Short mmCIF file of C-alpha atoms and ligand atoms in Angstrom, two decimals:
data_model
loop_
_atom_site.label_atom_id
_atom_site.label_comp_id
_atom_site.label_asym_id
_atom_site.label_seq_id
_atom_site.Cartn_x
_atom_site.Cartn_y
_atom_site.Cartn_z
CA MET A 35 28.57 -26.70 27.02
CA ALA A 36 28.95 -23.02 26.22
CA MET A 37 25.37 -22.10 25.47
CA VAL A 38 23.89 -20.12 28.33
CA LEU A 39 20.34 -18.93 28.29
CA SER A 40 19.34 -15.64 29.85
CA ASN A 41 15.79 -14.87 30.97
CA SER A 42 14.75 -11.23 31.08
CA TYR A 43 11.15 -12.13 31.90
CA ALA A 44 12.42 -13.22 35.32
CA GLU A 45 13.40 -9.64 36.06
CA LEU A 46 9.78 -8.54 35.86
CA GLY A 47 9.13 -10.21 39.20
CA GLY A 48 7.05 -12.95 40.73
CA ALA A 49 3.65 -11.54 39.74
CA PHE A 50 4.36 -12.36 36.10
CA TYR A 51 5.06 -16.08 36.26
CA GLN A 52 5.48 -19.17 38.38
CA SER A 53 8.88 -20.76 38.56
CA THR A 54 8.35 -24.43 37.91
CA PRO A 55 10.50 -27.16 36.35
CA PRO A 56 9.47 -29.40 33.47
CA GLU A 57 8.34 -32.84 34.56
CA PRO A 58 10.72 -35.50 33.21
CA VAL A 59 9.39 -37.97 30.66
CA LYS A 60 9.96 -41.70 30.44
CA ASP A 61 11.82 -42.27 27.23
CA PRO A 62 12.62 -39.14 25.22
CA LYS A 63 13.57 -39.64 21.57
CA LEU A 64 14.23 -37.07 18.89
CA PHE A 65 11.47 -37.15 16.26
CA LEU A 66 11.87 -33.90 14.29
CA TRP A 67 14.76 -31.47 14.36
CA ASN A 68 14.70 -28.10 12.64
CA SER A 69 18.20 -27.80 11.20
CA PRO A 70 17.74 -24.42 9.46
CA LEU A 71 16.38 -22.92 12.68
CA ALA A 72 19.09 -24.53 14.80
CA GLU A 73 21.62 -23.00 12.46
CA ALA A 74 19.97 -19.57 12.68
CA LEU A 75 20.18 -19.88 16.46
CA GLN A 76 23.82 -20.98 16.20
CA LEU A 77 22.96 -24.11 18.16
CA GLU A 78 24.60 -26.64 15.90
CA ARG A 79 28.02 -25.38 16.92
CA ILE A 80 27.42 -26.73 20.40
CA LEU A 81 24.70 -29.32 19.94
CA ASP A 82 25.24 -32.19 17.56
CA ALA A 83 22.01 -33.12 15.75
CA GLU A 84 22.95 -36.79 16.19
CA SER A 85 23.58 -36.50 19.90
CA PRO A 86 21.27 -38.43 22.26
CA GLN A 87 21.53 -35.39 24.53
CA LEU A 88 19.23 -33.42 22.22
CA ALA A 89 16.28 -35.53 23.28
CA GLN A 90 17.20 -34.97 26.92
CA PHE A 91 17.44 -31.20 26.55
CA PHE A 92 14.35 -30.63 24.42
CA SER A 93 12.10 -32.90 26.44
CA GLY A 94 12.97 -31.04 29.63
CA ASN A 95 14.61 -34.09 31.21
CA GLN A 96 17.86 -32.13 31.37
CA LEU A 97 18.04 -28.37 31.49
CA LEU A 98 20.22 -26.38 29.11
CA PRO A 99 22.79 -24.27 30.98
CA GLY A 100 21.25 -21.04 32.26
CA SER A 101 17.65 -22.30 32.03
CA ASN A 102 15.21 -20.60 34.36
CA PRO A 103 12.02 -22.54 33.69
CA MET A 104 8.78 -20.71 34.30
CA ALA A 105 5.13 -20.73 33.34
CA LEU A 106 3.86 -17.29 32.31
CA ALA A 107 0.67 -15.83 33.73
CA TYR A 108 -1.98 -14.60 31.33
CA ALA A 109 -5.73 -14.22 31.02
CA GLY A 110 -7.78 -14.08 27.83
CA HIS A 111 -11.06 -13.80 26.02
CA GLN A 112 -11.93 -17.27 24.77
CA PHE A 113 -14.66 -17.21 22.10
CA GLY A 114 -15.64 -13.79 23.42
CA HIS A 115 -15.78 -14.75 27.11
CA PHE A 116 -13.27 -13.40 29.58
CA VAL A 117 -11.25 -15.86 31.66
CA ALA A 118 -9.19 -14.02 34.27
CA GLN A 119 -6.75 -16.87 34.84
CA LEU A 120 -5.22 -18.96 32.08
CA GLY A 121 -1.42 -19.00 31.88
CA ASP A 122 0.99 -21.61 30.50
CA GLY A 123 -0.66 -24.80 31.69
CA ARG A 124 1.67 -27.13 29.81
CA ALA A 125 4.56 -24.94 28.70
CA HIS A 126 7.84 -23.84 30.24
CA LEU A 127 9.75 -20.79 29.13
CA LEU A 128 13.39 -21.82 29.56
CA GLY A 129 15.08 -18.58 28.59
CA GLU A 130 16.33 -16.67 25.62
CA LEU A 131 19.24 -16.77 23.21
CA ILE A 132 20.57 -14.50 20.51
CA ASP A 133 20.26 -15.61 16.93
CA ARG A 134 22.67 -15.08 14.07
CA SER A 135 21.15 -11.72 13.18
CA GLY A 136 21.52 -10.49 16.77
CA GLU A 137 17.84 -10.84 17.64
CA LEU A 138 16.70 -12.15 21.00
CA LYS A 139 14.62 -15.35 20.79
CA GLU A 140 12.74 -17.15 23.53
CA LEU A 141 12.90 -20.90 23.90
CA GLN A 142 9.83 -22.58 25.34
CA LEU A 143 8.93 -26.23 25.84
CA LYS A 144 5.30 -27.20 25.23
CA GLY A 145 3.90 -30.45 26.61
CA SER A 146 6.62 -30.53 29.28
CA GLY A 147 4.31 -31.29 32.19
CA PRO A 148 1.63 -29.57 34.23
CA THR A 149 2.38 -26.17 35.74
CA PRO A 150 0.49 -24.36 38.51
CA TYR A 151 -1.74 -22.98 35.70
CA ALA A 152 -2.70 -26.43 34.40
CA ARG A 153 -6.08 -26.55 36.13
CA ASN A 154 -7.34 -30.02 35.13
CA GLY A 155 -5.03 -30.45 32.17
CA ASP A 156 -2.37 -33.15 32.05
CA GLY A 157 0.35 -30.74 30.93
CA ARG A 158 1.09 -32.90 27.91
CA TYR A 159 0.98 -32.61 24.11
CA ALA A 160 0.09 -35.37 21.67
CA LEU A 161 2.53 -36.25 18.88
CA GLY A 162 0.06 -35.56 16.02
CA PRO A 163 -0.67 -31.94 16.98
CA ALA A 164 3.03 -31.37 17.72
CA ILE A 165 3.97 -32.50 14.20
CA ARG A 166 1.24 -30.27 12.84
CA GLU A 167 2.47 -27.23 14.77
CA PHE A 168 6.02 -27.90 13.54
CA ILE A 169 4.99 -28.20 9.89
CA MET A 170 2.52 -25.28 9.88
CA GLY A 171 5.07 -22.95 11.46
CA GLU A 172 7.71 -23.86 8.88
CA ALA A 173 5.21 -23.51 6.03
CA LEU A 174 4.17 -20.03 7.13
CA TYR A 175 7.75 -19.02 7.79
CA ALA A 176 8.78 -20.11 4.31
CA MET A 177 5.92 -18.09 2.84
CA GLY A 178 7.34 -15.03 4.61
CA ILE A 179 4.72 -14.80 7.35
CA PRO A 180 5.64 -13.83 10.94
CA THR A 181 5.39 -16.91 13.12
CA THR A 182 6.70 -18.79 16.09
CA ARG A 183 8.72 -21.80 14.93
CA ALA A 184 9.35 -25.23 16.33
CA LEU A 185 12.92 -26.32 16.95
CA ALA A 186 12.25 -29.96 17.82
CA VAL A 187 9.62 -32.56 18.45
CA ILE A 188 10.65 -35.17 21.02
CA THR A 189 8.51 -38.24 21.63
CA THR A 190 8.16 -39.00 25.31
CA GLY A 191 7.48 -42.74 25.37
CA GLU A 192 4.34 -41.94 27.37
CA THR A 193 0.68 -42.13 26.41
CA VAL A 194 -1.44 -39.01 26.26
CA TYR A 195 -5.18 -39.54 26.52
CA ARG A 196 -7.49 -37.30 24.50
CA GLU A 197 -10.53 -38.93 22.85
CA THR A 198 -8.18 -41.84 22.18
CA PRO A 199 -4.74 -42.82 23.46
CA ASN A 200 -1.92 -40.95 21.67
CA GLN A 201 1.84 -40.91 21.78
CA GLY A 202 3.10 -38.01 23.87
CA ALA A 203 5.51 -35.36 22.61
CA VAL A 204 7.31 -32.24 23.74
CA LEU A 205 7.63 -29.42 21.23
CA SER A 206 10.27 -26.74 21.63
CA ARG A 207 9.15 -23.39 20.35
CA ILE A 208 11.03 -20.25 19.38
CA ALA A 209 9.37 -16.83 19.48
CA THR A 210 10.58 -13.25 19.72
CA SER A 211 8.42 -13.27 22.84
CA HIS A 212 5.47 -15.12 24.27
CA LEU A 213 3.62 -11.93 25.27
CA ARG A 214 -0.04 -12.08 24.41
CA VAL A 215 -2.94 -9.65 24.55
CA GLY A 216 -4.02 -11.92 27.41
CA SER A 217 -0.83 -11.05 29.33
CA PHE A 218 -2.07 -7.45 29.52
CA GLU A 219 -5.61 -8.55 30.34
CA TYR A 220 -4.28 -10.53 33.29
CA PHE A 221 -2.98 -7.42 35.06
CA ALA A 222 -5.81 -5.13 33.91
CA ALA A 223 -8.31 -7.53 35.51
CA ARG A 224 -6.33 -7.29 38.75
CA GLU A 225 -6.09 -3.49 38.45
CA ASN A 226 -2.34 -3.81 38.81
CA LEU A 227 -1.23 -0.66 37.02
CA GLN A 228 2.37 -0.98 38.02
CA ALA A 229 2.66 -4.43 36.48
CA LEU A 230 0.85 -3.25 33.35
CA GLN A 231 3.33 -0.45 32.89
CA GLN A 232 6.22 -2.87 33.43
CA LEU A 233 4.72 -5.15 30.81
CA CYS A 234 4.34 -2.25 28.35
CA ASP A 235 7.94 -1.24 28.84
CA PHE A 236 9.09 -4.83 28.44
CA ALA A 237 7.11 -5.12 25.19
CA ILE A 238 8.48 -1.81 23.95
CA ARG A 239 12.07 -2.79 24.72
CA ARG A 240 11.68 -6.15 23.05
CA HIS A 241 9.49 -5.33 20.05
CA TYR A 242 9.16 -1.59 19.56
CA PRO A 243 12.42 -0.03 20.82
CA GLU A 244 11.73 3.08 18.72
CA LEU A 245 9.04 3.97 21.28
CA GLN A 246 11.49 4.23 24.15
CA GLY A 247 11.73 7.81 25.35
CA ARG A 248 8.26 8.74 24.08
CA GLY A 249 7.00 9.43 27.62
CA GLU A 250 3.31 9.00 28.45
CA GLU A 251 2.52 8.85 24.75
CA ARG A 252 4.21 5.46 24.50
CA PHE A 253 1.17 3.52 25.67
CA VAL A 254 -1.12 4.56 22.84
CA LEU A 255 1.80 4.25 20.43
CA LEU A 256 2.29 0.68 21.62
CA LEU A 257 -1.37 -0.02 20.88
CA GLU A 258 -0.94 1.53 17.44
CA GLN A 259 2.14 -0.56 16.68
CA VAL A 260 0.63 -3.85 17.86
CA MET A 261 -2.45 -3.10 15.78
CA ASP A 262 -0.25 -2.35 12.80
CA ARG A 263 1.46 -5.74 13.07
CA GLN A 264 -1.78 -7.62 13.64
CA ILE A 265 -3.22 -6.04 10.51
CA ASP A 266 -0.16 -7.09 8.52
CA LEU A 267 -0.45 -10.59 9.95
CA VAL A 268 -4.11 -11.06 9.09
CA VAL A 269 -3.55 -9.70 5.57
CA GLU A 270 -0.83 -12.32 5.17
CA TRP A 271 -3.11 -15.09 6.44
CA LEU A 272 -5.72 -14.02 3.90
CA ARG A 273 -3.11 -14.05 1.16
CA ILE A 274 -2.44 -17.77 1.57
CA GLY A 275 -5.82 -19.02 2.82
CA PHE A 276 -4.81 -19.66 6.43
CA ILE A 277 -7.50 -20.07 9.07
CA HIS A 278 -6.07 -19.79 12.58
CA GLY A 279 -9.13 -21.36 14.12
CA VAL A 280 -8.84 -20.06 17.67
CA MET A 281 -8.04 -16.35 17.61
CA ASN A 282 -8.68 -15.87 21.31
CA THR A 283 -6.85 -12.94 22.92
CA ASP A 284 -4.54 -15.38 24.70
CA ASN A 285 -3.49 -16.65 21.28
CA THR A 286 -2.80 -13.16 19.91
CA THR A 287 0.80 -12.03 20.25
CA ILE A 288 2.14 -8.54 20.96
CA SER A 289 4.97 -9.23 18.49
CA GLY A 290 2.60 -9.93 15.58
CA GLU A 291 3.78 -13.53 15.21
CA THR A 292 1.40 -16.40 14.54
CA ILE A 293 1.12 -18.53 17.68
CA ASP A 294 -0.73 -21.62 18.95
CA TYR A 295 -1.47 -23.72 15.90
CA GLY A 296 -4.28 -25.71 17.49
CA PRO A 297 -7.28 -26.22 15.23
CA CYS A 298 -5.81 -24.23 12.33
CA ALA A 299 -6.37 -25.30 8.73
CA MET A 300 -5.99 -24.12 5.15
CA MET A 301 -8.91 -23.02 3.01
CA GLY A 302 -9.19 -25.02 -0.22
CA VAL A 303 -12.24 -23.88 -2.17
CA TYR A 304 -12.63 -20.14 -1.77
CA ASN A 305 -15.38 -19.33 0.68
CA PRO A 306 -15.03 -16.66 3.37
CA ASP A 307 -17.35 -18.65 5.64
CA THR A 308 -14.94 -21.57 5.78
CA VAL A 309 -14.45 -22.92 9.28
CA PHE A 310 -13.07 -26.34 10.22
CA SER A 311 -12.81 -26.18 13.99
CA SER A 312 -15.29 -28.56 15.60
CA ILE A 313 -16.02 -26.24 18.51
CA ASP A 314 -16.44 -23.05 16.44
CA ARG A 315 -20.08 -23.70 15.64
CA ALA A 316 -20.97 -20.03 15.17
CA GLY A 317 -18.08 -19.46 12.77
CA ARG A 318 -16.57 -16.76 14.96
CA TYR A 319 -13.13 -17.60 13.60
CA ALA A 320 -14.15 -18.32 10.00
CA PHE A 321 -11.65 -17.38 7.26
CA GLY A 322 -13.31 -14.10 6.31
CA ASN A 323 -14.05 -13.11 9.89
CA GLN A 324 -10.40 -12.94 10.89
CA PRO A 325 -9.94 -9.19 10.23
CA ALA A 326 -12.98 -8.32 12.35
CA ILE A 327 -11.73 -10.57 15.14
CA ALA A 328 -8.24 -9.05 15.02
CA GLN A 329 -9.91 -5.65 15.40
CA TRP A 330 -11.99 -6.95 18.30
CA ASN A 331 -8.84 -8.32 19.95
CA MET A 332 -7.13 -4.95 19.57
CA ALA A 333 -10.08 -3.30 21.32
CA ARG A 334 -9.51 -5.69 24.24
CA LEU A 335 -5.84 -4.68 24.30
CA ALA A 336 -6.86 -1.00 24.20
CA GLU A 337 -9.12 -1.48 27.22
CA THR A 338 -6.24 -2.79 29.29
CA LEU A 339 -4.15 0.27 28.43
CA LEU A 340 -6.77 2.95 29.16
CA PRO A 341 -5.55 3.89 32.67
CA LEU A 342 -2.03 4.32 31.28
CA ILE A 343 -3.08 6.23 28.19
CA HIS A 344 -4.64 9.06 30.21
CA ARG A 345 -5.56 9.73 33.84
CA ASP A 346 -8.92 11.06 32.76
CA GLU A 347 -10.90 8.03 31.63
CA LYS A 348 -12.97 9.95 29.10
CA ARG A 349 -9.84 11.36 27.48
CA ALA A 350 -8.25 7.91 27.48
CA VAL A 351 -11.26 6.41 25.71
CA GLU A 352 -11.17 9.18 23.11
CA ILE A 353 -7.48 8.65 22.39
CA ALA A 354 -7.75 4.86 22.21
CA SER A 355 -10.89 5.01 20.08
CA ARG A 356 -9.22 7.28 17.57
CA CYS A 357 -6.44 4.74 17.25
CA LEU A 358 -8.82 1.78 16.90
CA GLU A 359 -10.91 3.62 14.33
CA GLY A 360 -7.87 3.58 12.07
CA PHE A 361 -8.04 -0.23 11.85
CA SER A 362 -10.54 -0.48 8.98
CA ASP A 363 -8.82 1.96 6.63
CA LEU A 364 -5.41 0.50 7.30
CA PHE A 365 -6.67 -3.03 6.83
CA ASN A 366 -8.67 -2.25 3.67
CA ASP A 367 -5.76 -0.46 2.08
CA ARG A 368 -3.29 -3.27 2.78
CA TYR A 369 -5.76 -6.00 1.88
CA ARG A 370 -6.45 -4.38 -1.49
CA ARG A 371 -2.76 -3.92 -2.22
CA MET A 372 -2.10 -7.53 -1.34
CA MET A 373 -5.01 -8.83 -3.44
CA ALA A 374 -3.95 -6.60 -6.32
CA ARG A 375 -0.51 -8.21 -6.22
CA LYS A 376 -2.15 -11.64 -6.32
CA ILE A 377 -3.43 -10.66 -9.75
CA GLY A 378 -0.22 -8.94 -10.80
CA ILE A 379 -1.22 -5.31 -10.24
CA THR A 380 1.42 -3.22 -8.54
CA GLN A 381 -0.18 0.22 -8.99
CA PRO A 382 -3.65 -0.43 -7.57
CA GLN A 383 -6.48 1.92 -8.52
CA PRO A 384 -9.76 2.32 -6.61
CA SER A 385 -11.56 0.52 -9.44
CA ASP A 386 -9.45 -2.60 -8.85
CA ALA A 387 -11.52 -3.35 -5.75
CA LYS A 388 -14.35 -4.37 -8.07
CA LEU A 389 -12.09 -6.52 -10.22
CA ILE A 390 -10.86 -8.33 -7.11
CA SER A 391 -14.27 -8.86 -5.53
CA GLU A 392 -15.69 -10.15 -8.82
CA LEU A 393 -12.90 -12.69 -9.06
CA LEU A 394 -13.53 -13.85 -5.50
CA GLN A 395 -17.26 -14.13 -6.15
CA CYS A 396 -16.53 -16.16 -9.23
CA LEU A 397 -14.21 -18.53 -7.32
CA GLN A 398 -16.85 -18.96 -4.65
CA GLN A 399 -19.71 -19.58 -7.06
CA LYS A 400 -17.75 -22.04 -9.16
CA ARG A 401 -16.26 -23.66 -6.04
CA LEU A 402 -12.71 -23.19 -7.22
CA ASP A 403 -9.61 -23.79 -5.15
CA TYR A 404 -8.02 -20.56 -3.87
CA THR A 405 -4.34 -21.55 -4.18
CA GLU A 406 -4.71 -23.44 -7.44
CA SER A 407 -6.72 -20.66 -9.07
CA PHE A 408 -4.11 -17.98 -8.44
CA ASP A 409 -1.38 -20.33 -9.62
CA ARG A 410 -3.29 -21.00 -12.84
CA LEU A 411 -3.84 -17.26 -13.39
CA THR A 412 -0.10 -16.74 -12.90
CA ARG A 413 0.86 -19.44 -15.38
CA SER A 414 -1.75 -18.33 -17.89
CA LEU A 415 0.27 -15.18 -18.58
CA THR A 416 2.81 -17.26 -20.47
CA SER A 417 0.57 -20.12 -21.59
CA PRO A 418 -1.90 -19.32 -24.40
CA SER A 419 -3.72 -22.64 -23.92
CA LEU A 420 -4.23 -22.05 -20.21
CA ALA A 421 -5.28 -18.45 -20.95
CA GLN A 422 -7.92 -19.79 -23.34
CA GLN A 423 -9.15 -22.29 -20.79
CA LEU A 424 -9.40 -19.67 -18.05
CA GLY A 425 -11.13 -17.32 -20.48
CA ARG A 426 -13.83 -19.96 -20.85
CA GLU A 427 -14.02 -20.69 -17.12
CA LEU A 428 -13.99 -17.12 -15.82
CA GLY A 429 -15.78 -15.47 -18.76
CA ASP A 430 -15.67 -11.68 -18.99
CA TRP A 431 -13.58 -11.40 -15.90
CA TYR A 432 -10.51 -12.85 -17.58
CA GLU A 433 -10.76 -10.38 -20.45
CA GLN A 434 -11.21 -7.44 -18.08
CA TRP A 435 -8.18 -8.56 -16.13
CA GLN A 436 -6.05 -8.82 -19.26
CA ALA A 437 -7.12 -5.33 -20.26
CA ARG A 438 -6.31 -4.00 -16.79
CA LEU A 439 -2.88 -5.64 -16.78
CA SER A 440 -1.97 -4.02 -20.06
CA THR A 441 -2.33 -0.60 -18.38
CA ASP A 442 -0.31 -1.53 -15.26
CA GLY A 443 3.06 -2.36 -16.79
CA GLU A 444 4.95 -5.23 -18.36
CA LEU A 445 3.30 -8.65 -18.33
CA GLU A 446 6.59 -10.18 -17.35
CA GLN A 447 6.67 -8.03 -14.24
CA ALA A 448 3.05 -8.88 -13.45
CA GLN A 449 3.86 -12.57 -13.61
CA SER A 450 6.88 -12.19 -11.41
CA VAL A 451 4.85 -10.29 -8.77
CA MET A 452 2.20 -13.02 -8.90
CA ARG A 453 4.85 -15.70 -8.47
CA GLN A 454 6.08 -13.97 -5.32
CA THR A 455 2.59 -13.49 -3.91
CA ASN A 456 0.85 -16.76 -4.72
CA PRO A 457 2.29 -19.91 -3.15
CA LEU A 458 2.43 -22.96 -5.41
CA VAL A 459 2.07 -25.27 -2.49
CA ILE A 460 0.44 -24.93 0.93
CA PRO A 461 0.06 -27.41 3.80
CA ARG A 462 -3.24 -28.78 2.56
CA ASN A 463 -5.48 -30.35 5.17
CA GLN A 464 -5.67 -33.85 3.72
CA GLN A 465 -1.95 -33.97 3.02
CA MET A 466 -1.25 -32.84 6.56
CA GLU A 467 -3.55 -35.50 8.02
CA GLN A 468 -1.95 -38.18 5.90
CA VAL A 469 1.57 -37.13 6.81
CA ILE A 470 0.64 -37.10 10.51
CA ARG A 471 -1.04 -40.50 10.24
CA ILE A 472 1.92 -42.12 8.51
CA SER A 473 4.49 -40.47 10.78
CA THR A 474 2.75 -41.40 14.01
CA GLN A 475 1.81 -44.93 12.95
CA GLN A 476 5.23 -45.81 11.60
CA GLY A 477 7.11 -43.96 14.31
CA ASP A 478 9.20 -42.49 11.56
CA ALA A 479 9.37 -38.85 10.52
CA SER A 480 10.35 -39.31 6.88
CA ALA A 481 6.88 -38.45 5.52
CA ALA A 482 6.90 -35.27 7.59
CA GLU A 483 10.44 -34.46 6.42
CA GLN A 484 9.40 -34.85 2.77
CA PHE A 485 6.39 -32.60 3.27
CA LEU A 486 8.61 -30.04 4.99
CA GLU A 487 11.11 -30.09 2.17
CA VAL A 488 8.41 -29.18 -0.34
CA LEU A 489 6.76 -26.58 1.90
CA ARG A 490 10.10 -24.88 2.42
CA SER A 491 10.11 -23.70 -1.20
CA PRO A 492 6.54 -22.49 -1.61
CA TYR A 493 7.19 -20.23 -4.59
CA THR A 494 9.47 -22.51 -6.59
CA LEU A 495 8.38 -25.55 -8.50
CA THR A 496 10.72 -28.45 -7.82
CA ASP A 497 10.51 -32.04 -9.00
CA LYS A 498 8.87 -32.90 -5.67
CA THR A 499 6.18 -30.19 -5.61
CA GLU A 500 3.48 -31.64 -7.83
CA PRO A 501 1.99 -34.40 -5.63
CA TYR A 502 1.53 -31.88 -2.83
CA GLN A 503 -0.39 -29.45 -5.04
CA ARG A 504 -3.29 -31.86 -5.45
CA THR A 505 -6.52 -30.61 -3.97
CA SER A 506 -8.56 -32.94 -1.85
CA PRO A 507 -11.07 -34.97 -3.90
CA ASP A 508 -13.97 -34.05 -1.60
CA ALA A 509 -12.89 -30.38 -1.31
CA ASP A 510 -12.48 -30.77 2.47
CA GLN A 511 -16.17 -31.50 2.98
CA GLY A 512 -16.61 -32.77 6.49
CA TYR A 513 -13.01 -31.98 7.46
CA ARG A 514 -12.80 -31.12 11.17
CA THR A 515 -10.04 -29.89 13.44
CA PHE A 516 -9.93 -30.13 17.23
CA CYS A 517 -8.86 -27.90 20.10
CA GLY A 518 -8.03 -30.50 22.74
CA THR A 519 -4.54 -31.29 21.52
P1 AMP B 87 -5.05 -23.30 23.97
O1 AMP B 87 -6.48 -23.49 23.67
O2 AMP B 87 -4.16 -24.43 23.56
O3 AMP B 87 -4.51 -21.97 23.53
O4 AMP B 87 -4.95 -23.33 25.59
C1 AMP B 87 -5.78 -22.61 26.44
C2 AMP B 87 -5.30 -22.77 27.87
O5 AMP B 87 -5.39 -24.13 28.29
C3 AMP B 87 -3.87 -22.36 28.11
O6 AMP B 87 -3.80 -21.78 29.38
C4 AMP B 87 -3.13 -23.67 28.05
O7 AMP B 87 -1.90 -23.63 28.75
C5 AMP B 87 -4.11 -24.60 28.71
N1 AMP B 87 -3.97 -26.01 28.27
C6 AMP B 87 -4.30 -26.53 27.07
N2 AMP B 87 -4.06 -27.85 27.04
C7 AMP B 87 -3.54 -28.18 28.25
C8 AMP B 87 -3.07 -29.40 28.84
N3 AMP B 87 -3.10 -30.57 28.19
N4 AMP B 87 -2.62 -29.34 30.11
C9 AMP B 87 -2.59 -28.19 30.80
N5 AMP B 87 -3.01 -27.02 30.30
C10 AMP B 87 -3.48 -27.00 29.04
MG1 MG B 88 -3.03 -20.84 23.62
#
């Protein structure tokens, strides 16, 4: 087979990872295969989607040519508390390949057996959460949001014990890199400046090549760029109602891609306090808290970079603080622009902030669904009966909005902007649970495949969309997600 993986992380040296092979599984079988991604990676030229070998390769039972399996070292702040040693406990980075557009992509197996970082974990992944990670990644990707993506889910034929016995699975994951804020924290905690600098230069080469050749300035510029991408990412999450659920620094990428879909969920009824994760009792990672947490995570990244930013600690703190202080303005500006587009305004004015916050208050008070409401507003621009209905439901607000739109430009353009900004369909919690239940119980992925097909065209109504637009009858009351996956 021609495909040969490279692994540039290996060149960083032994302090950065532990070389360790995946642990073979009993009876690997292909459950989900991501054809569009395989095509983007030019894999289907060499790997036949029908071949039994796929299950061997993406379970870790056989290694793809050139694989150099390793578990990466990282630390992290979990729910605000620093843990100096985390690392890939159940994942193996196999190497990297070049996709169709010439971009380098890393291939990692998750659930492929315990690594030296596993502590007490079993190194395994349950089928349900693996299906969920696959579907969520594809849904976000289709909505245009930076994310890691799953290439395959392989069932292992083994049982994984969580609260109950589950079928085991190995997920293969594609990312532009698996660098996390926690990767930097790992070396900062060990006061290993040389490794930190190596990591910075690796991140710059991989994600921010325009910073090469910027000398000592590159460290603060790296911070600025990572912050920039994290702001964009959170604004995008807020656009679609995504709640990550566990925004620890070890789950925050340097690339700005969404990673580690553990207890994530979608907000139905608009409420910034929405939180579904069973362990997040204080609501640290609630929907509306995500910008503040992203800012907090960037401060943790900044701390790791201080000794590189300037030799004089006081100067370093000043420089980093100036950068971090920019977070709020940048976020607010992009958030307002994004929200303005959700209501069809492309030339936002300062006064639009009030229009937007009044709409959100109204949705919250009337317990209206976030996704459905913006879709109805969009459609109302060409449906007089729906416009009338919304006029009754939203009162003065609807009239004010209409008046505002008439000053912004053509209604047709407003509607087209809204169509591009407001998804028609999202991976709703109850739908996701049902799809996972059916798929795991029947040992058949067709329910998941159908869901995926719909989620892959989030802005276009097809004859299959409608059933998946239905909101949950109990508005997700009592819905809970779990971390131990
Ligand atoms: P997470 O909460 O999934 O982001 O994981 C936090 C840490 O726990 C990471 O270091 C994971 O690699 C590790 N971990 C989670 N689940 C397992 C498991 N079943 N076996 C080994 N390590 C795990
Ligand atoms: Mg994680």
